[in-house]
C-alpha cells in the first residue's frame, strides 16, 4: 500500500475555522450591544425646566405698536414695591378727541415652550384714574397674550363702548392706594420653541369736553410668576 506523502502541501481552505467563528462572535457581541445602546442613550429626553420670566431686564421696554403716545411714560419700575417688578402704563394717547385713533403699546419677553406642557402665569393688576379724576379721563385696557393668543383682558372702566367685556380692574383716583387684584392665565403649548409672552395696552383718544388737555387712566401690572404642568 503506498505510503501517504508526508510532504503534501495542500493549502487548507481559507474559510474560518470553528474556533475562529466562536472567537469572532465573542468579540462582536459587545460591539453590537454598544451599537444598540448608543442611540438609546442619545435619545434620552432632557429634564423639563419651567421658565422663569421674572427678570424685567429681559423684557422689551415699552414698544409702540400703533398710534401715538404723549404725556406720561410706560416703563418697568422695581422700586415701588420691594421685590416686585411693576410695569406702569401711564402714557396718554397723543391724539386728542373721542374718535381719535387708538394707541397700542406692549412689553414682552420670550421663553422656550415645550409641546404638551401647560404654563400658568400669575400676576397682579391695579389702576388709577387719569389726573386722579374719574370725570376728566378716559379708559385703558390691558391684555395678556401668549404665543399670539389673547388669554385675558382687563379694563379700567366697566361697560364703556371702547372696551366691551374684560375684567373690571380695581381702580381709584390714586393708583398707589389701590389694593392689587391677582389674576392668572393658562397656556398649553402645541409646539416646542421660542414663545412670546406680552402685556398689551390700548388707550383711546384722551381729550373730553371737560378736559381739553386730556388724560388716560393708568395701569400697574406685575411681572408674572410661572408654574408648569407636564
mmCIF file of C-alpha atoms in Angstrom:
data_model
loop_
_atom_site.group_PDB
_atom_site.id
_atom_site.type_symbol
_atom_site.label_atom_id
_atom_site.label_comp_id
_atom_site.label_asym_id
_atom_site.label_seq_id
_atom_site.Cartn_x
_atom_site.Cartn_y
_atom_site.Cartn_z
ATOM 1 C CA UNK A 1 0.000 0.000 0.000
ATOM 2 C CA UNK A 2 1.538 3.297 -0.933
ATOM 3 C CA UNK A 3 2.745 5.376 1.989
ATOM 4 C CA UNK A 4 0.976 8.688 2.398
ATOM 5 C CA UNK A 5 3.035 11.600 1.159
ATOM 6 C CA UNK A 6 4.123 13.466 4.272
ATOM 7 C CA UNK A 7 5.155 16.434 2.147
ATOM 8 C CA UNK A 8 1.646 17.122 0.943
ATOM 9 C CA UNK A 9 1.461 20.951 0.565
ATOM 10 C CA UNK A 10 -2.252 21.137 0.034
ATOM 11 C CA UNK A 11 -3.356 24.564 1.296
ATOM 12 C CA UNK A 12 -6.200 24.452 3.834
ATOM 13 C CA UNK A 13 -9.442 26.162 2.951
ATOM 14 C CA UNK A 14 -9.291 29.863 3.677
ATOM 15 C CA UNK A 15 -12.684 29.963 5.407
ATOM 16 C CA UNK A 16 -12.763 30.493 9.190
ATOM 17 C CA UNK A 17 -12.379 27.539 11.459
ATOM 18 C CA UNK A 18 -14.946 26.790 14.096
ATOM 19 C CA UNK A 19 -12.649 28.241 16.719
ATOM 20 C CA UNK A 20 -12.266 31.421 14.646
ATOM 21 C CA UNK A 21 -16.032 31.828 14.301
ATOM 22 C CA UNK A 22 -16.558 31.454 18.009
ATOM 23 C CA UNK A 23 -13.803 33.932 18.811
ATOM 24 C CA UNK A 24 -15.105 36.414 16.297
ATOM 25 C CA UNK A 25 -18.589 36.116 17.701
ATOM 26 C CA UNK A 26 -17.271 36.638 21.218
ATOM 27 C CA UNK A 27 -15.575 39.862 20.150
ATOM 28 C CA UNK A 28 -18.503 41.090 18.037
ATOM 29 C CA UNK A 29 -21.190 40.742 20.705
ATOM 30 C CA UNK A 30 -20.028 43.763 22.762
ATOM 31 C CA UNK A 31 -19.698 45.828 19.584
ATOM 32 C CA UNK A 32 -23.274 45.055 18.579
ATOM 33 C CA UNK A 33 -24.506 45.752 22.092
ATOM 34 C CA UNK A 34 -22.708 49.069 22.129
ATOM 35 C CA UNK A 35 -24.155 49.988 18.768
ATOM 36 C CA UNK A 36 -27.648 49.276 20.061
ATOM 37 C CA UNK A 37 -27.126 51.110 23.325
ATOM 38 C CA UNK A 38 -25.703 54.289 21.773
ATOM 39 C CA UNK A 39 -28.894 55.536 20.076
ATOM 40 C CA UNK A 40 -30.881 54.777 23.225
ATOM 41 C CA UNK A 41 -28.548 56.990 25.250
ATOM 42 C CA UNK A 42 -28.575 59.722 22.613
ATOM 43 C CA UNK A 43 -32.376 59.733 22.510
ATOM 44 C CA UNK A 44 -32.774 60.436 26.231
ATOM 45 C CA UNK A 45 -35.120 63.374 26.942
ATOM 46 C CA UNK A 46 -33.606 66.292 28.897
ATOM 47 C CA UNK A 47 -35.247 67.252 32.173
ATOM 48 C CA UNK A 48 -38.131 69.715 31.789
ATOM 49 C CA UNK A 49 -37.379 73.217 33.083
ATOM 50 C CA UNK A 50 -40.230 75.573 33.971
ATOM 51 C CA UNK A 51 -39.292 79.006 32.561
ATOM 52 C CA UNK A 52 -38.607 81.956 34.854
ATOM 53 C CA UNK A 53 -39.532 85.273 33.192
ATOM 54 C CA UNK A 54 -39.455 87.373 36.364
ATOM 55 C CA UNK A 55 -36.435 89.490 35.400
ATOM 56 C CA UNK A 56 -37.728 92.706 33.805
ATOM 57 C CA UNK A 57 -34.306 93.414 32.276
ATOM 58 C CA UNK A 58 -35.035 90.552 29.847
ATOM 59 C CA UNK A 59 -38.262 92.210 28.646
ATOM 60 C CA UNK A 60 -38.621 94.816 25.949
ATOM 61 C CA UNK A 61 -39.328 98.217 27.437
ATOM 62 C CA UNK A 62 -42.453 99.956 26.102
ATOM 63 C CA UNK A 63 -42.809 99.195 22.416
ATOM 64 C CA UNK A 64 -45.343 101.248 20.456
ATOM 65 C CA UNK A 65 -47.398 99.039 18.158
ATOM 66 C CA UNK A 66 -49.703 101.667 16.642
ATOM 67 C CA UNK A 67 -50.926 105.243 17.203
ATOM 68 C CA UNK A 68 -49.027 107.831 19.222
ATOM 69 C CA UNK A 69 -48.414 108.366 22.936
ATOM 70 C CA UNK A 70 -47.691 111.681 24.614
ATOM 71 C CA UNK A 71 -47.795 112.836 28.232
ATOM 72 C CA UNK A 72 -46.587 110.251 30.761
ATOM 73 C CA UNK A 73 -44.456 107.173 30.235
ATOM 74 C CA UNK A 74 -44.619 103.390 30.074
ATOM 75 C CA UNK A 75 -41.831 101.659 31.994
ATOM 76 C CA UNK A 76 -40.764 98.892 34.355
ATOM 77 C CA UNK A 77 -40.397 100.013 37.962
ATOM 78 C CA UNK A 78 -38.549 97.886 40.533
ATOM 79 C CA UNK A 79 -38.544 100.334 43.451
ATOM 80 C CA UNK A 80 -42.222 100.948 44.288
ATOM 81 C CA UNK A 81 -42.737 97.576 45.981
ATOM 82 C CA UNK A 82 -39.645 95.732 47.272
ATOM 83 C CA UNK A 83 -39.075 92.523 45.341
ATOM 84 C CA UNK A 84 -41.856 93.243 42.838
ATOM 85 C CA UNK A 85 -41.331 94.345 39.246
ATOM 86 C CA UNK A 86 -44.257 96.512 38.122
ATOM 87 C CA UNK A 87 -44.951 97.739 34.629
ATOM 88 C CA UNK A 88 -46.533 101.199 34.725
ATOM 89 C CA UNK A 89 -48.638 102.090 31.684
ATOM 90 C CA UNK A 90 -49.203 105.815 32.243
ATOM 91 C CA UNK A 91 -48.652 107.389 28.827
ATOM 92 C CA UNK A 92 -51.670 109.179 27.331
ATOM 93 C CA UNK A 93 -52.902 108.927 23.771
ATOM 94 C CA UNK A 94 -51.190 111.786 21.971
ATOM 95 C CA UNK A 95 -54.111 112.225 19.558
ATOM 96 C CA UNK A 96 -56.994 114.200 21.045
ATOM 97 C CA UNK A 97 -60.706 113.530 20.638
ATOM 98 C CA UNK A 98 -63.295 110.836 21.206
ATOM 99 C CA UNK A 99 -62.938 109.454 17.714
ATOM 100 C CA UNK A 100 -59.150 109.516 17.699
ATOM 101 C CA UNK A 101 -57.052 106.555 16.624
ATOM 102 C CA UNK A 102 -56.308 104.147 19.450
ATOM 103 C CA UNK A 103 -52.719 103.929 20.643
ATOM 104 C CA UNK A 104 -51.374 100.438 21.343
ATOM 105 C CA UNK A 105 -48.139 99.590 23.146
ATOM 106 C CA UNK A 106 -46.653 96.481 24.680
ATOM 107 C CA UNK A 107 -43.904 94.998 26.815
ATOM 108 C CA UNK A 108 -42.825 91.431 26.056
ATOM 109 C CA UNK A 109 -40.372 88.621 26.673
ATOM 110 C CA UNK A 110 -39.679 85.185 25.170
ATOM 111 C CA UNK A 111 -39.487 81.749 26.796
ATOM 112 C CA UNK A 112 -38.818 78.245 25.464
ATOM 113 C CA UNK A 113 -42.091 76.317 25.344
ATOM 114 C CA UNK A 114 -42.338 72.514 25.256
ATOM 115 C CA UNK A 115 -45.187 70.946 23.287
ATOM 116 C CA UNK A 116 -47.864 69.497 25.572
ATOM 117 C CA UNK A 117 -46.785 71.444 28.669
ATOM 118 C CA UNK A 118 -49.245 73.795 30.373
ATOM 119 C CA UNK A 119 -47.922 77.075 31.743
ATOM 120 C CA UNK A 120 -49.784 79.033 34.420
ATOM 121 C CA UNK A 121 -48.873 82.707 34.699
ATOM 122 C CA UNK A 122 -49.941 84.634 37.817
ATOM 123 C CA UNK A 123 -49.876 88.441 38.020
ATOM 124 C CA UNK A 124 -51.455 91.365 39.883
ATOM 125 C CA UNK A 125 -53.099 94.496 38.482
ATOM 126 C CA UNK A 126 -54.364 97.818 39.828
ATOM 127 C CA UNK A 127 -55.428 101.045 38.162
ATOM 128 C CA UNK A 128 -55.936 104.760 38.763
ATOM 129 C CA UNK A 129 -57.992 107.440 37.040
ATOM 130 C CA UNK A 130 -56.039 109.759 34.759
ATOM 131 C CA UNK A 131 -55.084 113.016 36.511
ATOM 132 C CA UNK A 132 -56.649 111.440 39.630
ATOM 133 C CA UNK A 133 -60.125 112.356 38.378
ATOM 134 C CA UNK A 134 -62.643 109.880 37.014
ATOM 135 C CA UNK A 135 -64.745 112.545 35.251
ATOM 136 C CA UNK A 136 -61.789 114.026 33.384
ATOM 137 C CA UNK A 137 -60.051 110.980 31.985
ATOM 138 C CA UNK A 138 -60.523 108.154 29.506
ATOM 139 C CA UNK A 139 -60.203 104.379 29.962
ATOM 140 C CA UNK A 140 -57.346 101.976 29.280
ATOM 141 C CA UNK A 141 -57.305 98.245 28.521
ATOM 142 C CA UNK A 142 -54.593 95.675 29.203
ATOM 143 C CA UNK A 143 -54.425 92.225 27.596
ATOM 144 C CA UNK A 144 -52.233 89.177 28.175
ATOM 145 C CA UNK A 145 -51.081 87.413 25.009
ATOM 146 C CA UNK A 146 -49.055 84.188 24.896
ATOM 147 C CA UNK A 147 -47.935 82.687 21.617
ATOM 148 C CA UNK A 148 -50.159 85.174 19.773
ATOM 149 C CA UNK A 149 -53.295 84.133 21.705
ATOM 150 C CA UNK A 150 -55.210 86.681 23.784
ATOM 151 C CA UNK A 151 -55.838 84.855 27.069
ATOM 152 C CA UNK A 152 -57.112 87.660 29.307
ATOM 153 C CA UNK A 153 -58.180 91.325 29.201
ATOM 154 C CA UNK A 154 -58.874 93.893 31.889
ATOM 155 C CA UNK A 155 -60.396 97.390 31.690
ATOM 156 C CA UNK A 156 -60.202 100.443 33.922
ATOM 157 C CA UNK A 157 -63.897 101.167 33.234
ATOM 158 C CA UNK A 158 -66.840 98.794 33.084
ATOM 159 C CA UNK A 159 -69.357 98.952 30.243
ATOM 160 C CA UNK A 160 -67.629 101.551 28.097
ATOM 161 C CA UNK A 161 -68.191 101.395 24.332
ATOM 162 C CA UNK A 162 -64.456 101.405 23.601
ATOM 163 C CA UNK A 163 -63.776 98.211 25.570
ATOM 164 C CA UNK A 164 -66.700 95.782 25.818
ATOM 165 C CA UNK A 165 -66.085 92.757 28.021
ATOM 166 C CA UNK A 166 -62.999 92.045 30.062
ATOM 167 C CA UNK A 167 -62.354 92.120 33.795
ATOM 168 C CA UNK A 168 -63.071 95.293 35.737
ATOM 169 C CA UNK A 169 -59.766 96.308 37.297
ATOM 170 C CA UNK A 170 -59.634 97.637 40.863
ATOM 171 C CA UNK A 171 -59.331 101.414 40.491
ATOM 172 C CA UNK A 172 -59.311 104.639 42.490
ATOM 173 C CA UNK A 173 -58.189 108.227 41.983
ATOM 174 C CA UNK A 174 -54.641 107.397 43.082
ATOM 175 C CA UNK A 175 -53.345 104.086 41.732
ATOM 176 C CA UNK A 176 -50.743 103.868 44.503
ATOM 177 C CA UNK A 177 -53.502 103.484 47.104
ATOM 178 C CA UNK A 178 -55.320 100.638 45.322
ATOM 179 C CA UNK A 179 -55.118 97.035 46.532
ATOM 180 C CA UNK A 180 -53.971 94.974 43.566
ATOM 181 C CA UNK A 181 -56.100 92.085 42.297
ATOM 182 C CA UNK A 182 -54.492 88.743 41.416
ATOM 183 C CA UNK A 183 -55.281 87.063 38.095
ATOM 184 C CA UNK A 184 -53.927 84.031 36.245
ATOM 185 C CA UNK A 185 -53.928 82.571 32.738
ATOM 186 C CA UNK A 186 -53.152 79.082 31.429
ATOM 187 C CA UNK A 187 -51.329 78.372 28.181
ATOM 188 C CA UNK A 188 -50.849 74.887 26.697
ATOM 189 C CA UNK A 189 -48.104 74.768 24.094
ATOM 190 C CA UNK A 190 -48.955 72.955 20.862
ATOM 191 C CA UNK A 191 -45.397 73.163 19.558
ATOM 192 C CA UNK A 192 -41.936 73.484 21.074
ATOM 193 C CA UNK A 193 -39.765 76.543 20.617
ATOM 194 C CA UNK A 194 -39.440 80.260 21.435
ATOM 195 C CA UNK A 195 -42.814 81.692 22.546
ATOM 196 C CA UNK A 196 -43.665 85.336 23.226
ATOM 197 C CA UNK A 197 -45.420 86.456 26.426
ATOM 198 C CA UNK A 198 -46.665 90.028 26.295
ATOM 199 C CA UNK A 199 -48.713 92.667 28.064
ATOM 200 C CA UNK A 200 -50.529 94.846 25.553
ATOM 201 C CA UNK A 201 -52.047 98.215 26.440
ATOM 202 C CA UNK A 202 -54.654 100.168 24.438
ATOM 203 C CA UNK A 203 -55.775 103.754 25.076
ATOM 204 C CA UNK A 204 -58.362 105.741 23.084
ATOM 205 C CA UNK A 205 -58.143 109.483 22.360
ATOM 206 C CA UNK A 206 -57.707 111.230 25.680
ATOM 207 C CA UNK A 207 -59.470 114.589 25.282
ATOM 208 C CA UNK A 208 -63.017 115.106 26.520
ATOM 209 C CA UNK A 209 -65.068 118.278 26.611
ATOM 210 C CA UNK A 210 -64.439 118.816 30.327
ATOM 211 C CA UNK A 211 -60.678 118.460 29.941
ATOM 212 C CA UNK A 212 -59.154 119.584 26.638
ATOM 213 C CA UNK A 213 -55.701 118.611 27.900
ATOM 214 C CA UNK A 214 -56.869 115.020 28.188
ATOM 215 C CA UNK A 215 -55.598 112.033 30.128
ATOM 216 C CA UNK A 216 -55.987 108.267 30.126
ATOM 217 C CA UNK A 217 -56.319 106.025 33.156
ATOM 218 C CA UNK A 218 -53.154 104.389 34.489
ATOM 219 C CA UNK A 219 -52.459 100.658 34.894
ATOM 220 C CA UNK A 220 -49.807 98.992 37.035
ATOM 221 C CA UNK A 221 -49.274 95.277 36.365
ATOM 222 C CA UNK A 222 -46.728 92.958 37.966
ATOM 223 C CA UNK A 223 -44.283 90.713 36.193
ATOM 224 C CA UNK A 224 -45.772 87.184 36.199
ATOM 225 C CA UNK A 225 -44.698 84.167 38.181
ATOM 226 C CA UNK A 226 -44.825 80.849 36.336
ATOM 227 C CA UNK A 227 -45.946 77.332 37.281
ATOM 228 C CA UNK A 228 -45.847 74.365 34.896
ATOM 229 C CA UNK A 229 -47.623 71.049 34.388
ATOM 230 C CA UNK A 230 -46.239 68.361 32.088
#
